[in-house]
Short mmCIF file of C-alpha atoms in Angstrom, two decimals:
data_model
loop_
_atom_site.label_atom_id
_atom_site.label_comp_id
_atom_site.label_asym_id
_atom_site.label_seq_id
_atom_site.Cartn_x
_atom_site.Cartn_y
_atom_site.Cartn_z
CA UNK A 1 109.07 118.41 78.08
CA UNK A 2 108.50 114.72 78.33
CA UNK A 3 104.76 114.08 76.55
CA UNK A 4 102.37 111.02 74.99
CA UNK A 5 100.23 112.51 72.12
CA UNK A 6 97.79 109.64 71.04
CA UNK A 7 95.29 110.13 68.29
CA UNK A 8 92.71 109.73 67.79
CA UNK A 9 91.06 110.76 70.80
CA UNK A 10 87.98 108.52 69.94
CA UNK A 11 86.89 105.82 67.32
CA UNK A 12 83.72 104.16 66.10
CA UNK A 13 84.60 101.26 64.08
CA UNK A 14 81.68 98.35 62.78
CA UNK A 15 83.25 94.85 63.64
CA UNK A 16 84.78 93.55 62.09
CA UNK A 17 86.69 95.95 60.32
CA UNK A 18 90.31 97.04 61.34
CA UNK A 19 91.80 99.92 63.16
CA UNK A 20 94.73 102.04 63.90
CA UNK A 21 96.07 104.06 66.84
CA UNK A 22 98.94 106.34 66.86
CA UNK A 23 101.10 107.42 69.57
CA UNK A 24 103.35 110.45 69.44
CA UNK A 25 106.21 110.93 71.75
CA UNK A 26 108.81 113.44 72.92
CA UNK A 27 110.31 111.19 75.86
CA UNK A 28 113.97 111.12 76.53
CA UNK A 29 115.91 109.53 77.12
CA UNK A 30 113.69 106.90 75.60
CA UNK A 31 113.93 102.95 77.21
CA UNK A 32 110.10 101.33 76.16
CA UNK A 33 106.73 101.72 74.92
CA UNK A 34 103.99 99.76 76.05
CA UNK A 35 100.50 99.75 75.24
CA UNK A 36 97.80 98.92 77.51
CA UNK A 37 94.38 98.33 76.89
CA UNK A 38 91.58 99.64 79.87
CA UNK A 39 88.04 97.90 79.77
CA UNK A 40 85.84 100.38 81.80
CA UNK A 41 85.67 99.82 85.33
CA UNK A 42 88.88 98.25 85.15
CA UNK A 43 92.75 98.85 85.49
CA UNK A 44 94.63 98.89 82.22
CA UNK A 45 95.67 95.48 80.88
CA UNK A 46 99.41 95.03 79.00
CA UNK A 47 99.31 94.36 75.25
CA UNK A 48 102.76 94.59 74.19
CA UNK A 49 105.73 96.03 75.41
CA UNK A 50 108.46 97.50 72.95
CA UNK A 51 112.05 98.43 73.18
CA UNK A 52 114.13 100.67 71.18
CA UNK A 53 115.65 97.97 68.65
CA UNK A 54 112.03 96.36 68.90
CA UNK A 55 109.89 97.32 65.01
CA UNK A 56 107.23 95.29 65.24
CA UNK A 57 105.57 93.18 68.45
CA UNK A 58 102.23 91.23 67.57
CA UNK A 59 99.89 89.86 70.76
CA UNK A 60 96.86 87.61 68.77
CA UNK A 61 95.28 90.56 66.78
CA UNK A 62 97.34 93.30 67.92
CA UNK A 63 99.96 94.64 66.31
CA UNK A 64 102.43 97.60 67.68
CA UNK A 65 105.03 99.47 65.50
CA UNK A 66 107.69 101.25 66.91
CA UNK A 67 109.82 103.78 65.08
CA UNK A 68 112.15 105.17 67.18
CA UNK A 69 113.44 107.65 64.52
CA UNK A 70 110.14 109.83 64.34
CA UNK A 71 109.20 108.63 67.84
CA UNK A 72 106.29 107.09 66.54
CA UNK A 73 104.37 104.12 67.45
CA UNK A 74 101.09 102.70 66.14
CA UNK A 75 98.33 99.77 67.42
CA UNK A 76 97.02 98.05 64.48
CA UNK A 77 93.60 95.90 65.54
CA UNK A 78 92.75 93.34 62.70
CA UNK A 79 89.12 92.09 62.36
CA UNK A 80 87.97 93.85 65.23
CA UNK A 81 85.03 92.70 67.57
CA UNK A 82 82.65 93.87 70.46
CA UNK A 83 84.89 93.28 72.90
CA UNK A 84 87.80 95.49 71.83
CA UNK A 85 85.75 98.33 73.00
CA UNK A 86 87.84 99.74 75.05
CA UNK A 87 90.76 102.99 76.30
CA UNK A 88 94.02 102.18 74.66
CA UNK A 89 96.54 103.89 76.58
CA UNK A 90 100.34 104.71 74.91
CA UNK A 91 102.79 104.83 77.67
CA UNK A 92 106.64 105.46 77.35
CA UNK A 93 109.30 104.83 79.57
CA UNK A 94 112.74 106.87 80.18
CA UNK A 95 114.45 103.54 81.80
CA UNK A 96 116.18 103.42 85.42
CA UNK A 97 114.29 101.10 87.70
CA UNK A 98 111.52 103.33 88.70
CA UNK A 99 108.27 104.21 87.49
CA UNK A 100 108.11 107.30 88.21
CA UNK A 101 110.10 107.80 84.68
CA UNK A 102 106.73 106.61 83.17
CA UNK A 103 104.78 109.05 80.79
CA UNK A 104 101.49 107.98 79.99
CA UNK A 105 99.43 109.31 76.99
CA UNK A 106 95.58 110.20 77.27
CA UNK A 107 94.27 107.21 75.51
CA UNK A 108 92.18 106.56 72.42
CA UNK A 109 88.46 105.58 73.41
CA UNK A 110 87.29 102.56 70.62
CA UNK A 111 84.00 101.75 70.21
CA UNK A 112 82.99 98.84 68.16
CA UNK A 113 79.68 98.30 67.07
CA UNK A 114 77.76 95.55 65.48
CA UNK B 1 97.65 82.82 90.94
CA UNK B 2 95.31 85.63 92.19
CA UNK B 3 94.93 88.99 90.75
CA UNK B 4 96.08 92.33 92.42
CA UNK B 5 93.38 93.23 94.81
CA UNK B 6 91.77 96.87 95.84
CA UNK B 7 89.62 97.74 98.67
CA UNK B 8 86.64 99.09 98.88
CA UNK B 9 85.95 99.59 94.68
CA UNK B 10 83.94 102.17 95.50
CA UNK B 11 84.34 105.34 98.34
CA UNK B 12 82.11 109.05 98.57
CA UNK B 13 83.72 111.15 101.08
CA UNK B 14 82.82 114.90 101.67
CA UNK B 15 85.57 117.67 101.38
CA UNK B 16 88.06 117.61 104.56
CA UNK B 17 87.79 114.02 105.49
CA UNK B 18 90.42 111.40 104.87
CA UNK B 19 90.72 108.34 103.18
CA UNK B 20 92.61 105.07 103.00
CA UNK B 21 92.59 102.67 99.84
CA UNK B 22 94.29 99.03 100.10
CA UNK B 23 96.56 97.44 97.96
CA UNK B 24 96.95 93.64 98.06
CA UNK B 25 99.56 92.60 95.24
CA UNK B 26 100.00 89.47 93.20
CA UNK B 27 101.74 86.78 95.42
CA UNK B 28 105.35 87.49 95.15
CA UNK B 29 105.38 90.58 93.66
CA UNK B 30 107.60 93.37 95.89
CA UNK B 31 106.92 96.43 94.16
CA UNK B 32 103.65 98.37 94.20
CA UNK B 33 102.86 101.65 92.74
CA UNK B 34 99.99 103.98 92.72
CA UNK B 35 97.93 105.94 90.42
CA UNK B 36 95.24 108.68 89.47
CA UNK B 37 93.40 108.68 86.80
CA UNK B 38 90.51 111.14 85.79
CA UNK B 39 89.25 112.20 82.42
CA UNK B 40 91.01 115.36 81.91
CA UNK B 41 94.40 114.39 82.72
CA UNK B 42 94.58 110.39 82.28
CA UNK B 43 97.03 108.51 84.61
CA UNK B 44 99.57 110.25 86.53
CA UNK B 45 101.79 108.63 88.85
CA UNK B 46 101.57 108.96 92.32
CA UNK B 47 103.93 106.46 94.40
CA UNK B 48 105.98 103.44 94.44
CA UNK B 49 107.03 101.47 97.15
CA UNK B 50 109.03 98.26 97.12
CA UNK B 51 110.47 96.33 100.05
CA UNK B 52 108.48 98.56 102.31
CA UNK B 53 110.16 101.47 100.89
CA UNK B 54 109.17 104.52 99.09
CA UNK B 55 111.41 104.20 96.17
CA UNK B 56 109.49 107.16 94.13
CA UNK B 57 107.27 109.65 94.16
CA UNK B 58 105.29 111.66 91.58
CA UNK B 59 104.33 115.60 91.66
CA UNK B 60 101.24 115.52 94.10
CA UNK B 61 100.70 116.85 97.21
CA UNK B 62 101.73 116.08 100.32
CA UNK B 63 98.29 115.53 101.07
CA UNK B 64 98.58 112.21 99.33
CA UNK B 65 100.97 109.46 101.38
CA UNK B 66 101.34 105.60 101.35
CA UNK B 67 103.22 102.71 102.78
CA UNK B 68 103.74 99.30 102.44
CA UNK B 69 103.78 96.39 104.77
CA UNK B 70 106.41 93.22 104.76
CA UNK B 71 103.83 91.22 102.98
CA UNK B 72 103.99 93.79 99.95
CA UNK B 73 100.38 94.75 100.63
CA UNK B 74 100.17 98.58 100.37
CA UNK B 75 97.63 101.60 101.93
CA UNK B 76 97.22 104.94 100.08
CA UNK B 77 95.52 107.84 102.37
CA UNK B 78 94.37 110.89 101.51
CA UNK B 79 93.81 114.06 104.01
CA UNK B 80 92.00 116.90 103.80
CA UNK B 81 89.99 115.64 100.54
CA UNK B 82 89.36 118.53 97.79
CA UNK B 83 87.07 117.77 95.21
CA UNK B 84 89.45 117.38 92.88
CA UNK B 85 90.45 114.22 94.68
CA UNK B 86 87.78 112.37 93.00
CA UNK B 87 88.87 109.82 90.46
CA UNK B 88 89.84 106.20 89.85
CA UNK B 89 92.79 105.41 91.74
CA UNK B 90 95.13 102.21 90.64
CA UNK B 91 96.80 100.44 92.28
CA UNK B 92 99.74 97.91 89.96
CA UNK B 93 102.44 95.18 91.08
CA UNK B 94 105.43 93.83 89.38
CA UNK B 95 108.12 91.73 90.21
CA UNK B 96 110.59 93.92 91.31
CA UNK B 97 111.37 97.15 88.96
CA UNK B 98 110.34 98.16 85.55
CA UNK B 99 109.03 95.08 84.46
CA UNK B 100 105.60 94.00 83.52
CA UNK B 101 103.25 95.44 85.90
CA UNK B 102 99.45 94.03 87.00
CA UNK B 103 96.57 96.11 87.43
CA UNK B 104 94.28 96.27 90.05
CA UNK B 105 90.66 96.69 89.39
CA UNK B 106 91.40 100.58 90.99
CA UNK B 107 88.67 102.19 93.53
CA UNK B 108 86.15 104.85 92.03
CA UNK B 109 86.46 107.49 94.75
CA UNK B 110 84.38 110.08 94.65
CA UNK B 111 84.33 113.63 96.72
CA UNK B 112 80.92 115.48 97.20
#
């Protein structure tokens, strides 16, 4: 069965400091990861976008690993602040043109506090 | 360039009635597809249309349709509403296929 297992579930983090988010996936055939990050009230934003020869993709302070061996993929936040708060949602494709081959995980809430 | 688009941002129907959300995508963009998301099960896939075609379809019932229009915009409806229904539904654009897509701001829809 094609799944996204993202842990944590939920974060509390002072600013400042850094985090990381891991993804865990079982998707096959296996064609992308992305990560997306989803301010509340509002649709998911891109962050990065990975494919399979892809080990390392950086967007300002976010970094995402990919290791397509262990199907493993981690979102590293350096010097976090207030307005990372947010749903960070793992999400891996099986390729073809359609996105209904898209398997999304169940997001990791971060909260960032002063 | 403007944003994708959804209208209204907010919706409270009662159980039985129907609904339809609007799509309006990023200029240019032909493909537009549609999804749930509530707090127990996260985003599922509902629909995508491009070039005013359905090109795929997710596991939902047939309770839940769409189409698209030649200017890419796109309508979701709903019959019959359960009140399961209730949740934010996203709407996203690309270019063409699986490429970068744009999220809408999604409508909050809620069933009573």
């Amino acid at each position: 069965k094609n799944q996204v297992e993202q842990s944590p579930q939920s974060l509390i983090i002072l600013e400042g400091k850094n985090c990381t988010l891991q993804c865990n996936y079982t998707v096959s055939p296996f064609s992308n990861l992305r990560w997306y990050k989803q301010d509340t009230g509002r649709g998911p934003v891109s962050l990065t976008i990975m494919t399979f020869s892809e080990n390392t993709k950086s967007n300002g302070r976010y970094t995402a690993t990919l290791d397509a061996d262990t199907k493993q993929s981690s979102l590293h936040i350096t010097a976090s602040q207030l307005s990372d708060s947010a749903s960070y949602i793992c999400v891996v494709s099986r390729g073809g043109t359609s996105y209904g081959k898209l398997t999304f995980g169940q997001g990791t809430i971060l909260t960032v506090h002063p | 360039k403007a944003g994708v688009t959804q209208t209204p941002r907010y919706l409270i129907k009662t159980r039985g009635q129907q609904v339809t959300l609007s799509c309006s995508p990023i200029s240019g963009h032909r493909s537009v597809s549609w999804y749930q998301q509530t707090p127990g099960q996260g985003l599922q896939f509902l629909f995508e249309y491009f070039s005013e075609t359905q090109r795929n379809k997710g596991n939902f019932p047939g309770r839940f349709s769409g189409r698209q229009f030649s200017n890419s915009r796109s309508e979701m409806n709903v019959s019959t509403l359960e009140l399961g229904d209730s949740a934010l539904y996203l709407c996203a654009s690309s270019l063409a296929g699986l490429d970068e897509q744009f999220f809408g701001p999604g409508t909050r829809l809620t069933v009573l």
